[in-house]
Amino acid sequence: MLVTKHAAELCALLVSDLHGELPSRILTALLTKGRCNVTQLGRHTSLGARHLRNGLAVLFQHNLLYTRIDNETRVASYDANPEACYNLIRTGKILDMVDRQFGSSERDVIQTLLQLGHARIGDLKQAFDSRNASVSSRSNGTNGHTNGMVSSDNELYVTLGRLIQADLVETVRADSFRNPIDVYHEIKTEATKIAPGEKATGTKHEQQQQIINRWRTFREQSKGVKRQLDQSRGRISKKRKLQNGHAASADYDDEDGLQHVPQLAPNMIVRVNHQKCLVELRNHSLANFAADALGDVTGEIYRVLLGLLTLEVSQCRPDTMVEDETPPPPPAATTTLDILDHLDDSIDVGYGVGKVKKENINQSSAEKTKVNPPQSDDESEESDNEQTSHRQSRSGISLDDDDEDDDDDEDESGDDHANGASHTKSVSQANGHRQTKVKFKEDSAPASRLDQLRQHLLLLKESKHKFIRHCGTNGRGQWTVDFAQLMDHVRESELDAVIEQSHGRYGLRLTRILREKGKLDEKMLHSAALMRKPDVQGKMLALQMAGLVDIQEVPKDSSRLANRTIFLWFFDGERTQAQLLDDVYKAMLRALQTLQVERHKERNILSFVERKDVQGKEEEVMGNDYLKRYNRHLERQEMLLGQVMRLDNMISVFRDF
């Protein structure tokens, strides 16, 4: 994560809001000054040793900093972890994701771990036991399941086992608090170290392979317990049925209670794996994107497909340390039958697709597979263009584009048109538009659920965003997702939306032309954009002031006169995204600062509402004027936090996904 001024201030504000001013003050010094030891931190923060120890302990407990111990001096130094600091803002999204995919018991455990940072399993057991005892005393022995909370030790172990198998919870070791960059450099130094008087052993390729193997061993240290559970219990399934509002566990039952309870060591330390949480959040975002583009049913099918493909995916982006030295692994694939098995029976896959006779479908075009992902968008477009003529010749869709044919049809079938006028009118009113010229010829025999599911998958495949790729061979229906190309499409769409909102459709047109053509002469730009030259100059100047485009001067000779110079406009996508990220950080920071000001203005009312004898009785206890002020504050808080969450979606798309 590139820590800019606004990103550092945002991280410090989040830590201050959740953990207090003391840890935030220390974190600010680490973000601005870099790695420091205790003596240097005392000089930068003007804090005493006792306050520094307390603040560092809070940051260490919540995994917000890295530690490094010098091998010679044995002095510990500390470095900020900006990714973990920023992830504090995603706590609500993570809890909603866990509750949606697993259930309330898993949400309860994840929420406790997020509050504690990292904890021993024995301490978690003790904390849940004390909480359940207090809840039972207040509710006169009512079962804790009514509130969706973990109510027994066996349920806690089963829930932790499921979360560890899903990789949402990882074990913590001493190396988990070290900066991964330091660990990689240490591995690289040891692998290439040559003792005095000795010759180098092995080639550079062997040394690099040794570095990669040791690095992967370090990255997989936290997955030892997960592998043991996978071997003893088998892979988990995210498909769980809700019973009376409580998610029923596949491994735990209150009646017999002791089946398949994993044996977890009480001294084992666990914490939330935010990298895997980002993978699940990416799946949710892509499924919503597909639902907006192709319909809700297709989006739910895509959600199931993404869940199957990312079962063993631990992070969204490839490892930057070894991605250049090793070829990328083949993408995971799943079959149509697997998707059908994991799809909820309540989803009607007959919605969202047209019904066409089988003889009107070009099977060779629809079932065409691509074993390898396309290297570029141009390759995909060329492949699609080759199939266009086949689709038009054998399509089950009749497009009445010829006006003369329409007139002839009207003359020949006037009576039929009059008889079906009421039906046509009802259809157009139901759709809310005029009668469409696209007519589907329905098959008399109803299609099976499997065939209908395949139609949704083919719809995802043929989309302009290329949501999935048909990669099956030997007649098997296998599907995969090229996440790199797909996220490029999503980032491009998000960037286009930002440019259009800020500079209008003409600004979007000019940036798209530069993105496609590369560097373009100023004299050719207005003809390519079909705009007047003064309008192009004014819009390009505004885009340049916003940092979206820039100009390069190429002199024709050494005189460097204006009439002897070529001015080339160009669009730098990476620089634009980096600047956009910093602008989003700044907007989030200002929104949270505004929320702090609003809370300070209404601090007396908020402190009154937080009293236990007032909670739930605000309308009865508070007067009308104070109640209106309180409701108005809640509305402003909801708007500000909603804006922050929307901005976080942009951060996720451009930086994390």
XYZ file of C-alpha atoms in Angstrom:
657
model
C 0.000 0.000 0.000
C 1.411 3.362 -1.056
C 1.035 5.566 2.022
C 0.334 9.120 0.923
C -0.326 12.052 3.221
C -4.085 11.585 3.142
C -3.810 7.786 3.521
C -1.628 8.196 6.622
C -4.069 10.679 8.137
C -6.970 8.335 7.384
C -5.236 5.381 9.073
C -4.410 7.485 12.124
C -8.023 8.702 12.347
C -9.401 5.153 12.184
C -7.046 3.966 14.929
C -7.890 7.001 17.065
C -11.611 6.398 16.686
C -11.414 2.718 17.658
C -8.417 2.430 20.002
C -7.775 5.894 21.368
C -5.450 8.825 20.880
C -2.316 7.219 22.362
C -1.967 4.392 19.774
C -2.918 6.846 17.027
C -0.140 9.208 18.058
C 2.446 6.435 17.908
C 1.096 5.197 14.580
C 1.332 8.694 13.096
C 5.007 8.852 14.032
C 5.645 5.445 12.441
C 3.828 6.410 9.241
C 5.641 9.724 8.878
C 9.119 8.813 10.165
C 9.320 5.183 9.118
C 10.765 2.359 11.181
C 11.704 3.435 14.725
C 12.778 1.899 17.996
C 11.440 2.910 21.398
C 14.042 5.630 21.910
C 13.301 7.219 18.554
C 9.553 6.980 19.131
C 9.942 8.776 22.464
C 11.803 11.581 20.705
C 9.212 11.857 17.884
C 6.091 11.636 20.094
C 7.336 13.256 23.343
C 5.880 10.325 25.293
C 7.346 8.517 28.262
C 8.425 4.889 28.284
C 5.286 3.699 30.110
C 2.927 5.384 27.636
C 4.941 4.072 24.704
C 4.757 0.509 26.018
C 0.994 0.754 26.512
C 0.416 2.237 23.056
C 2.678 -0.284 21.339
C 0.913 -3.118 23.165
C -2.451 -1.990 21.789
C -1.066 -1.735 18.253
C 0.664 -5.090 18.586
C -2.490 -6.764 19.941
C -4.520 -5.640 16.929
C -1.802 -6.500 14.356
C -1.356 -2.853 13.339
C 2.448 -2.858 13.282
C 5.412 -5.028 12.318
C 8.335 -5.802 14.584
C 11.971 -6.402 13.753
C 14.757 -7.454 16.140
C 18.301 -6.706 15.087
C 20.449 -9.839 15.214
C 23.505 -8.001 16.536
C 22.158 -5.393 18.948
C 18.941 -7.295 19.860
C 17.073 -3.988 19.771
C 13.448 -4.123 18.624
C 12.186 -1.664 16.031
C 8.635 -1.131 14.860
C 7.050 -0.393 11.508
C 3.430 0.547 10.748
C 1.119 -1.860 8.932
C -1.061 0.488 6.843
C -3.076 -2.325 5.224
C -4.251 -3.580 8.613
C -5.028 -0.029 9.724
C -7.184 0.596 6.673
C -8.969 -2.755 7.073
C -10.524 -1.400 10.263
C -13.045 0.416 8.096
C -14.208 -2.888 6.560
C -15.270 -4.499 9.812
C -18.974 -4.200 9.013
C -18.573 -5.600 5.497
C -16.611 -8.582 6.797
C -19.243 -9.360 9.429
C -22.064 -9.133 6.883
C -20.162 -11.417 4.508
C -19.564 -14.042 7.201
C -23.177 -13.889 8.367
C -24.444 -14.252 4.799
C -22.229 -17.185 3.833
C -21.839 -19.119 7.081
C -24.236 -18.008 9.795
C -24.615 -16.048 13.001
C -22.329 -18.295 15.075
C -19.405 -17.678 12.726
C -20.227 -13.969 12.722
C -20.115 -14.000 16.521
C -16.644 -15.569 16.556
C -15.291 -13.259 13.834
C -16.666 -10.204 15.630
C -14.948 -11.257 18.845
C -11.644 -11.820 17.061
C -11.889 -8.437 15.345
C -12.403 -6.796 18.723
C -9.498 -8.673 20.311
C -7.064 -8.563 17.379
C -5.602 -12.006 18.064
C -6.326 -14.373 20.942
C -5.598 -17.815 22.333
C -8.342 -20.382 21.864
C -8.351 -20.964 25.607
C -8.958 -17.246 26.194
C -11.743 -17.276 23.603
C -13.378 -20.207 25.382
C -13.185 -18.396 28.701
C -14.590 -15.189 27.210
C -17.570 -16.973 25.630
C -18.233 -18.954 28.816
C -18.368 -15.803 30.939
C -20.576 -14.030 28.397
C -22.978 -16.958 28.102
C -23.222 -17.155 31.879
C -24.179 -13.496 32.116
C -26.667 -13.843 29.224
C -28.265 -16.899 30.842
C -28.616 -15.087 34.159
C -30.348 -12.139 32.475
C -32.629 -14.332 30.335
C -33.455 -16.876 33.064
C -31.608 -19.744 31.406
C -32.861 -19.187 27.858
C -30.733 -20.885 25.214
C -28.212 -18.530 23.618
C -29.146 -19.835 20.144
C -32.109 -17.484 20.139
C -29.688 -14.627 19.630
C -27.444 -16.504 17.220
C -24.535 -16.610 19.650
C -22.076 -19.403 20.418
C -23.553 -21.150 23.449
C -21.189 -24.052 24.232
C -17.552 -25.083 24.025
C -18.244 -27.722 21.363
C -20.038 -25.195 19.187
C -17.107 -22.805 19.576
C -14.641 -25.477 18.445
C -16.833 -26.506 15.494
C -17.281 -22.882 14.447
C -13.563 -22.179 14.693
C -12.859 -25.349 12.709
C -15.160 -24.231 9.906
C -13.603 -20.766 9.825
C -10.078 -22.194 9.786
C -10.999 -24.551 6.946
C -12.521 -21.625 5.050
C -9.211 -19.770 5.631
C -11.064 -16.839 7.197
C -9.194 -17.512 10.450
C -5.470 -18.241 10.495
C -3.044 -19.291 13.185
C -0.503 -16.805 14.493
C 3.225 -17.470 14.898
C 6.167 -15.317 15.832
C 6.972 -14.625 12.174
C 3.419 -13.394 11.608
C 4.389 -10.026 13.125
C 7.375 -9.520 10.846
C 7.232 -7.404 7.730
C 6.986 -9.795 4.739
C 9.428 -7.620 2.793
C 12.066 -8.078 5.528
C 11.492 -11.830 5.551
C 11.901 -12.046 1.771
C 15.119 -10.040 1.797
C 16.467 -12.209 4.599
C 15.650 -15.382 2.672
C 17.244 -13.953 -0.447
C 20.397 -12.931 1.438
C 20.810 -16.355 3.032
C 20.233 -18.169 -0.272
C 22.829 -16.113 -2.142
C 25.329 -15.814 0.698
C 28.803 -17.124 -0.079
C 31.296 -17.830 2.674
C 34.799 -16.290 2.299
C 37.086 -18.499 0.249
C 34.257 -20.641 -1.158
C 32.861 -20.746 -4.653
C 29.222 -20.263 -5.494
C 27.315 -23.544 -5.555
C 24.459 -24.004 -7.967
C 23.212 -21.828 -10.754
C 21.141 -18.682 -10.408
C 18.060 -20.659 -11.367
C 18.611 -23.103 -8.498
C 19.174 -20.247 -6.061
C 16.009 -18.531 -7.227
C 14.058 -21.763 -6.873
C 15.389 -22.145 -3.341
C 14.258 -18.603 -2.527
C 10.782 -19.299 -3.920
C 10.427 -22.546 -1.952
C 11.480 -20.951 1.325
C 9.201 -17.983 0.709
C 6.231 -20.263 0.085
C 7.049 -22.188 3.242
C 6.916 -18.927 5.188
C 3.596 -17.952 3.594
C 2.017 -21.346 4.334
C 3.049 -21.537 7.992
C -0.391 -20.400 9.122
C -2.165 -23.103 7.089
C -0.872 -26.169 8.936
C -4.003 -26.546 11.065
C -6.205 -26.007 7.990
C -4.530 -28.885 6.161
C -4.977 -31.156 9.177
C -8.675 -30.335 9.394
C -9.125 -30.865 5.647
C -7.586 -34.321 5.928
C -9.582 -35.357 8.991
C -12.957 -33.754 8.208
C -12.987 -33.156 4.454
C -13.629 -29.870 2.718
C -16.334 -27.625 4.030
C -19.376 -26.439 2.138
C -20.691 -22.903 2.360
C -24.210 -24.071 1.523
C -26.079 -24.004 4.845
C -29.787 -23.946 5.518
C -31.301 -21.485 7.955
C -33.532 -22.978 10.614
C -35.582 -20.575 12.722
C -33.202 -17.760 11.859
C -30.136 -19.708 13.040
C -27.628 -21.244 10.660
C -27.446 -24.966 11.257
C -23.926 -26.292 11.340
C -23.021 -29.227 9.147
C -20.777 -30.670 11.881
C -22.529 -29.799 15.103
C -25.963 -30.761 16.380
C -27.387 -29.809 19.736
C -29.021 -33.235 20.134
C -25.924 -35.404 19.992
C -23.473 -32.473 20.381
C -20.193 -34.394 20.175
C -19.976 -35.384 16.522
C -17.045 -34.113 14.481
C -15.818 -31.647 17.100
C -12.236 -30.687 16.129
C -9.515 -30.903 18.726
C -7.888 -27.471 18.858
C -5.009 -26.724 21.237
C -5.931 -24.143 23.908
C -2.575 -22.383 23.459
C -3.040 -21.919 19.701
C -3.333 -18.231 18.762
C -5.709 -17.253 15.967
C -6.731 -14.077 14.149
C -8.857 -13.021 11.184
C -7.276 -13.521 7.752
C -8.105 -10.263 5.965
C -6.606 -11.444 2.673
C -9.160 -14.244 2.389
C -11.894 -11.843 3.481
C -10.934 -9.641 0.531
C -11.375 -12.634 -1.794
C -14.903 -13.171 -0.495
C -15.686 -9.459 -0.745
C -14.438 -9.494 -4.340
C -16.770 -12.393 -5.134
C -19.676 -10.451 -3.657
C -18.778 -7.334 -5.634
C -18.423 -9.233 -8.923
C -21.701 -11.071 -8.344
C -23.491 -7.766 -7.794
C -21.827 -6.367 -10.913
C -23.053 -9.339 -12.949
C -26.541 -9.011 -11.447
C -26.714 -5.360 -12.485
C -25.609 -6.236 -16.005
C -27.459 -9.511 -16.638
C -30.130 -9.957 -13.962
C -30.505 -11.187 -10.396
C -30.757 -14.898 -11.209
C -27.628 -14.817 -13.358
C -25.876 -12.895 -10.574
C -26.746 -15.574 -8.008
C -25.472 -18.312 -10.329
C -22.272 -16.329 -10.809
C -21.948 -15.997 -7.029
C -22.044 -19.790 -6.636
C -19.501 -20.241 -9.440
C -17.104 -17.730 -7.875
C -17.414 -19.443 -4.508
C -16.433 -22.790 -6.026
C -13.485 -21.340 -7.930
C -12.024 -19.469 -4.936
C -12.185 -22.232 -2.321
C -8.396 -22.562 -2.401
C -7.597 -18.952 -3.342
C -6.038 -17.156 -0.380
C -5.498 -13.673 -1.850
C -6.906 -11.540 -4.645
C -3.718 -10.481 -6.394
C -0.682 -12.651 -7.209
C 2.290 -12.607 -4.891
C 4.427 -9.651 -5.923
C 7.573 -11.250 -4.515
C 7.686 -14.273 -6.838
C 5.233 -13.519 -9.658
C 8.025 -12.470 -12.034
C 10.161 -15.549 -11.381
C 7.474 -18.232 -11.575
C 4.833 -18.904 -14.235
C 1.276 -18.317 -13.040
C -0.561 -21.467 -11.948
C -3.429 -22.680 -14.134
C -6.748 -21.158 -13.073
C -9.200 -23.315 -11.172
C -12.199 -24.650 -13.066
C -15.569 -26.064 -12.095
C -18.227 -28.019 -13.951
C -21.855 -27.277 -14.638
C -22.953 -30.162 -12.433
C -20.965 -28.825 -9.477
C -22.621 -25.438 -9.877
C -26.038 -27.094 -10.031
C -25.331 -29.126 -6.879
C -24.359 -26.033 -4.886
C -27.115 -23.787 -6.260
C -29.998 -23.100 -3.911
C -33.144 -24.978 -4.899
C -35.258 -21.886 -4.285
C -33.606 -20.047 -7.226
C -35.687 -20.369 -10.391
C -33.143 -20.588 -13.186
C -35.908 -20.224 -15.773
C -35.969 -16.460 -15.245
C -33.639 -14.070 -17.012
C -33.038 -15.943 -20.301
C -35.026 -16.281 -23.524
C -36.416 -19.611 -24.678
C -35.137 -20.797 -28.053
C -35.564 -24.044 -29.922
C -32.512 -26.272 -29.916
C -32.354 -26.445 -33.708
C -32.026 -22.656 -33.832
C -28.873 -22.644 -31.705
C -25.438 -22.842 -33.256
C -23.941 -25.480 -30.994
C -20.409 -25.125 -32.374
C -20.392 -21.418 -31.536
C -22.096 -21.693 -28.153
C -19.991 -24.619 -26.967
C -16.666 -23.280 -28.225
C -14.029 -23.610 -25.534
C -10.870 -21.647 -24.835
C -8.303 -23.623 -22.879
C -5.994 -20.630 -22.358
C -7.083 -17.120 -21.370
C -6.900 -14.416 -24.072
C -3.715 -12.384 -23.976
C -5.524 -9.128 -24.761
C -8.951 -7.681 -25.369
C -8.253 -7.502 -29.103
C -7.830 -11.261 -29.228
C -11.221 -11.726 -27.577
C -12.903 -9.299 -29.961
C -11.418 -11.021 -33.016
C -12.648 -14.355 -31.733
C -16.115 -12.937 -31.179
C -16.230 -11.355 -34.645
C -15.449 -14.694 -36.255
C -18.602 -16.130 -34.695
C -20.936 -13.225 -35.568
C -21.998 -14.518 -38.981
C -22.747 -17.976 -37.545
C -24.915 -16.531 -34.803
C -26.877 -14.368 -37.240
C -27.525 -17.239 -39.627
C -28.678 -19.763 -36.995
C -30.036 -17.491 -34.272
C -33.468 -18.092 -32.764
C -34.029 -14.326 -32.639
C -35.729 -12.594 -35.567
C -34.793 -8.948 -36.004
C -37.290 -7.018 -38.151
C -34.905 -4.330 -39.363
C -36.248 -4.035 -42.914
C -38.976 -1.420 -43.063
C -40.290 -2.721 -46.408
C -40.814 -6.181 -44.930
C -42.662 -4.642 -42.035
C -44.974 -2.810 -44.398
C -45.686 -5.973 -46.376
C -46.420 -7.900 -43.226
C -48.807 -5.219 -42.073
C -50.727 -5.320 -45.383
C -50.948 -9.089 -45.508
C -51.890 -9.688 -41.887
C -54.050 -6.730 -40.976
C -56.721 -8.862 -39.370
C -54.215 -10.797 -37.318
C -52.691 -7.548 -36.164
C -56.078 -6.234 -35.118
C -56.909 -9.429 -33.246
C -53.612 -9.345 -31.367
C -53.662 -5.614 -30.636
C -54.864 -6.049 -27.097
C -52.167 -8.647 -26.394
C -49.456 -6.390 -27.848
C -50.673 -3.455 -25.822
C -50.635 -5.446 -22.598
C -47.101 -6.695 -23.249
C -45.769 -3.203 -24.011
C -47.454 -1.806 -20.900
C -46.018 -4.603 -18.764
C -42.506 -3.931 -19.977
C -42.846 -0.184 -19.696
C -41.544 0.349 -23.259
C -42.763 0.129 -26.815
C -43.138 -3.243 -28.454
C -39.718 -4.735 -29.096
C -38.667 -6.161 -32.447
C -36.865 -9.077 -30.773
C -39.125 -12.153 -30.784
C -38.233 -15.465 -29.135
C -39.594 -18.713 -30.521
C -40.429 -20.814 -27.498
C -39.937 -24.541 -27.524
C -42.950 -26.655 -26.651
C -40.955 -28.991 -24.393
C -39.789 -27.319 -21.148
C -36.038 -27.231 -20.676
C -34.463 -29.036 -17.753
C -32.915 -27.190 -14.828
C -29.451 -28.138 -16.076
C -30.120 -26.724 -19.552
C -31.498 -23.507 -18.106
C -28.421 -23.191 -15.904
C -26.201 -23.593 -18.957
C -28.051 -20.752 -20.664
C -27.123 -18.432 -17.786
C -23.515 -19.598 -17.949
C -23.397 -18.963 -21.699
C -24.883 -15.524 -21.050
C -22.029 -14.792 -18.639
C -19.552 -16.105 -21.158
C -20.841 -13.981 -24.056
C -21.018 -10.758 -22.043
C -18.791 -7.884 -23.109
C -17.148 -8.044 -19.687
C -16.195 -11.733 -20.175
C -17.353 -12.815 -16.726
C -16.392 -16.463 -17.335
C -14.551 -18.552 -19.913
C -15.632 -21.940 -21.230
C -12.468 -24.005 -20.837
C -13.795 -27.570 -20.843
C -12.263 -30.166 -23.151
C -13.368 -33.621 -24.271
C -17.032 -32.694 -24.023
C -16.936 -31.623 -20.365
C -18.629 -28.383 -19.411
C -15.902 -26.637 -17.410
C -15.879 -22.944 -16.559
C -13.256 -20.622 -15.162
C -12.774 -16.913 -14.512
C -9.834 -14.834 -15.726
C -9.760 -12.494 -12.749
C -6.964 -10.269 -14.075
C -8.765 -9.433 -17.324
C -12.140 -9.189 -15.605
C -10.920 -6.752 -12.953
C -9.303 -4.663 -15.695
C -12.760 -4.330 -17.254
C -14.288 -3.435 -13.893
C -11.590 -0.845 -13.155
C -12.020 0.636 -16.600
C -15.786 0.906 -16.113
C -15.328 2.514 -12.688
C -12.795 4.984 -14.056
C -15.089 5.874 -16.951
C -17.911 6.557 -14.492
C -15.686 8.892 -12.457
C -14.487 10.771 -15.553
C -18.013 11.135 -16.931
C -19.320 12.428 -13.632
C -16.493 14.948 -13.307
C -15.989 16.082 -16.919
C -19.089 15.013 -18.806
C -19.490 12.718 -21.774
C -17.161 14.793 -23.947
C -14.325 14.376 -21.452
C -15.051 10.653 -21.329
C -14.996 10.484 -25.144
C -11.585 12.181 -25.349
C -10.002 9.980 -22.654
C -11.333 6.838 -24.324
C -9.843 7.902 -27.644
C -6.453 8.520 -26.033
C -6.662 5.221 -24.156
C -7.305 3.359 -27.384
C -4.984 5.259 -29.739
C -2.149 6.041 -27.333
C -0.393 9.337 -28.026
C -2.296 11.474 -30.505
C -1.440 14.734 -32.217
C -3.427 17.739 -31.086
C -4.388 18.506 -34.690
C -5.931 15.037 -35.149
C -7.753 14.885 -31.843
C -10.739 17.039 -32.756
C -11.412 15.071 -35.958
C -11.186 11.768 -34.098
C -13.584 13.033 -31.418
C -15.979 14.675 -33.913
C -15.819 17.927 -31.935
C -14.998 21.517 -32.714
C -11.357 22.464 -32.173
C -12.041 25.197 -29.533
C -14.219 22.759 -27.554
C -11.490 20.116 -27.674
C -8.836 22.569 -26.486
C -10.970 23.753 -23.574
C -11.891 20.234 -22.493
C -8.316 18.943 -22.821
C -7.079 21.827 -20.689
C -9.601 20.934 -17.984
C -8.552 17.282 -18.153
C -4.894 18.277 -17.894
C -5.574 20.458 -14.855
C -7.316 17.476 -13.245
C -4.285 15.276 -13.933
C -6.109 12.880 -16.252
C -4.144 13.651 -19.425
C -0.828 15.269 -20.227
C 0.982 16.598 -23.259
C 4.393 15.817 -24.722
C 6.323 18.226 -26.943
C 8.334 16.664 -29.774
C 10.398 19.315 -31.683
C 11.015 18.716 -35.368
C 14.367 20.509 -35.310
C 16.713 22.284 -32.908
C 14.916 25.625 -33.212
C 12.095 24.400 -30.913
C 9.634 26.865 -32.371
C 5.943 26.335 -31.684
C 5.119 25.885 -35.365
C 7.962 23.345 -35.637
C 6.822 21.240 -32.662
C 4.439 18.304 -32.479
C 2.168 18.296 -29.425
C 1.092 14.789 -28.432
C -1.695 14.234 -25.914
C -1.663 10.971 -23.931
C -3.555 9.269 -21.130
C -1.559 7.613 -18.307
C -3.826 5.042 -16.683
C -1.554 4.085 -13.782
C -0.909 7.684 -12.771
C -4.614 8.465 -13.050
C -5.546 5.556 -10.797
C -2.901 6.530 -8.232
C -4.175 10.097 -8.149
C -7.762 8.887 -7.962
C -6.888 6.705 -4.951
C -5.362 9.668 -3.146
C -8.444 11.754 -3.907
C -10.663 9.000 -2.493
C -8.508 8.793 0.654
C -8.932 12.532 1.073
C -12.701 12.335 0.582
C -13.005 9.529 3.148
C -10.877 11.477 5.594
C -13.016 14.602 5.222
C -16.223 12.590 5.649
C -14.984 10.978 8.877
C -13.734 14.322 10.181
C -17.143 15.831 9.465
C -18.731 12.964 11.386
C -16.465 13.701 14.352
C -17.553 17.345 14.294
C -21.214 16.321 14.194
C -20.720 13.986 17.157
C -18.965 16.728 19.096
C -21.875 19.099 18.489
C -24.397 16.574 19.805
C -22.146 15.086 22.488
C -24.601 15.845 25.306
C -27.485 14.069 23.572
C -25.301 11.125 22.556
C -23.964 10.660 26.086
C -27.539 10.710 27.368
C -28.712 8.134 24.823
C -25.830 5.785 25.690
C -27.152 5.346 29.232
C -28.507 1.850 29.854
C -31.744 3.135 31.351
C -32.395 5.152 28.162
C -31.453 2.661 25.454
C -34.593 1.474 23.672
C -36.750 4.133 25.330
C -35.553 7.233 23.492
C -39.021 8.325 22.366
C -40.437 7.981 25.863
C -37.632 9.640 27.800
C -36.435 12.386 25.449
C -38.360 15.535 24.663
C -39.547 16.383 21.156
C -36.800 18.927 20.474
C -34.030 16.626 21.653
C -35.564 13.669 19.833
C -35.624 15.646 16.562
C -31.997 16.653 17.045
C -31.066 13.030 17.749
C -32.910 11.710 14.665
C -31.365 14.445 12.509
C -27.910 13.436 13.762
C -28.624 9.784 12.934
C -29.630 10.758 9.390
C -26.427 12.746 8.868
C -24.347 9.918 10.309
C -26.010 7.406 8.008
C -25.347 9.578 4.958
C -21.689 10.128 5.858
C -21.018 6.460 6.642
C -22.818 5.405 3.464
C -20.591 7.713 1.450
C -17.510 6.272 3.174
C -18.601 2.735 2.285
C -19.131 3.707 -1.363
C -15.674 5.242 -1.452
C -14.272 2.066 0.094
C -15.776 0.120 -2.805
C -13.676 2.245 -5.157
C -10.566 1.615 -3.053
C -11.228 -2.109 -3.236
C -11.625 -2.090 -7.018
C -8.546 0.006 -7.813
C -6.159 -1.266 -5.119
C -7.128 -4.585 -3.549
C -9.208 -6.624 -6.007
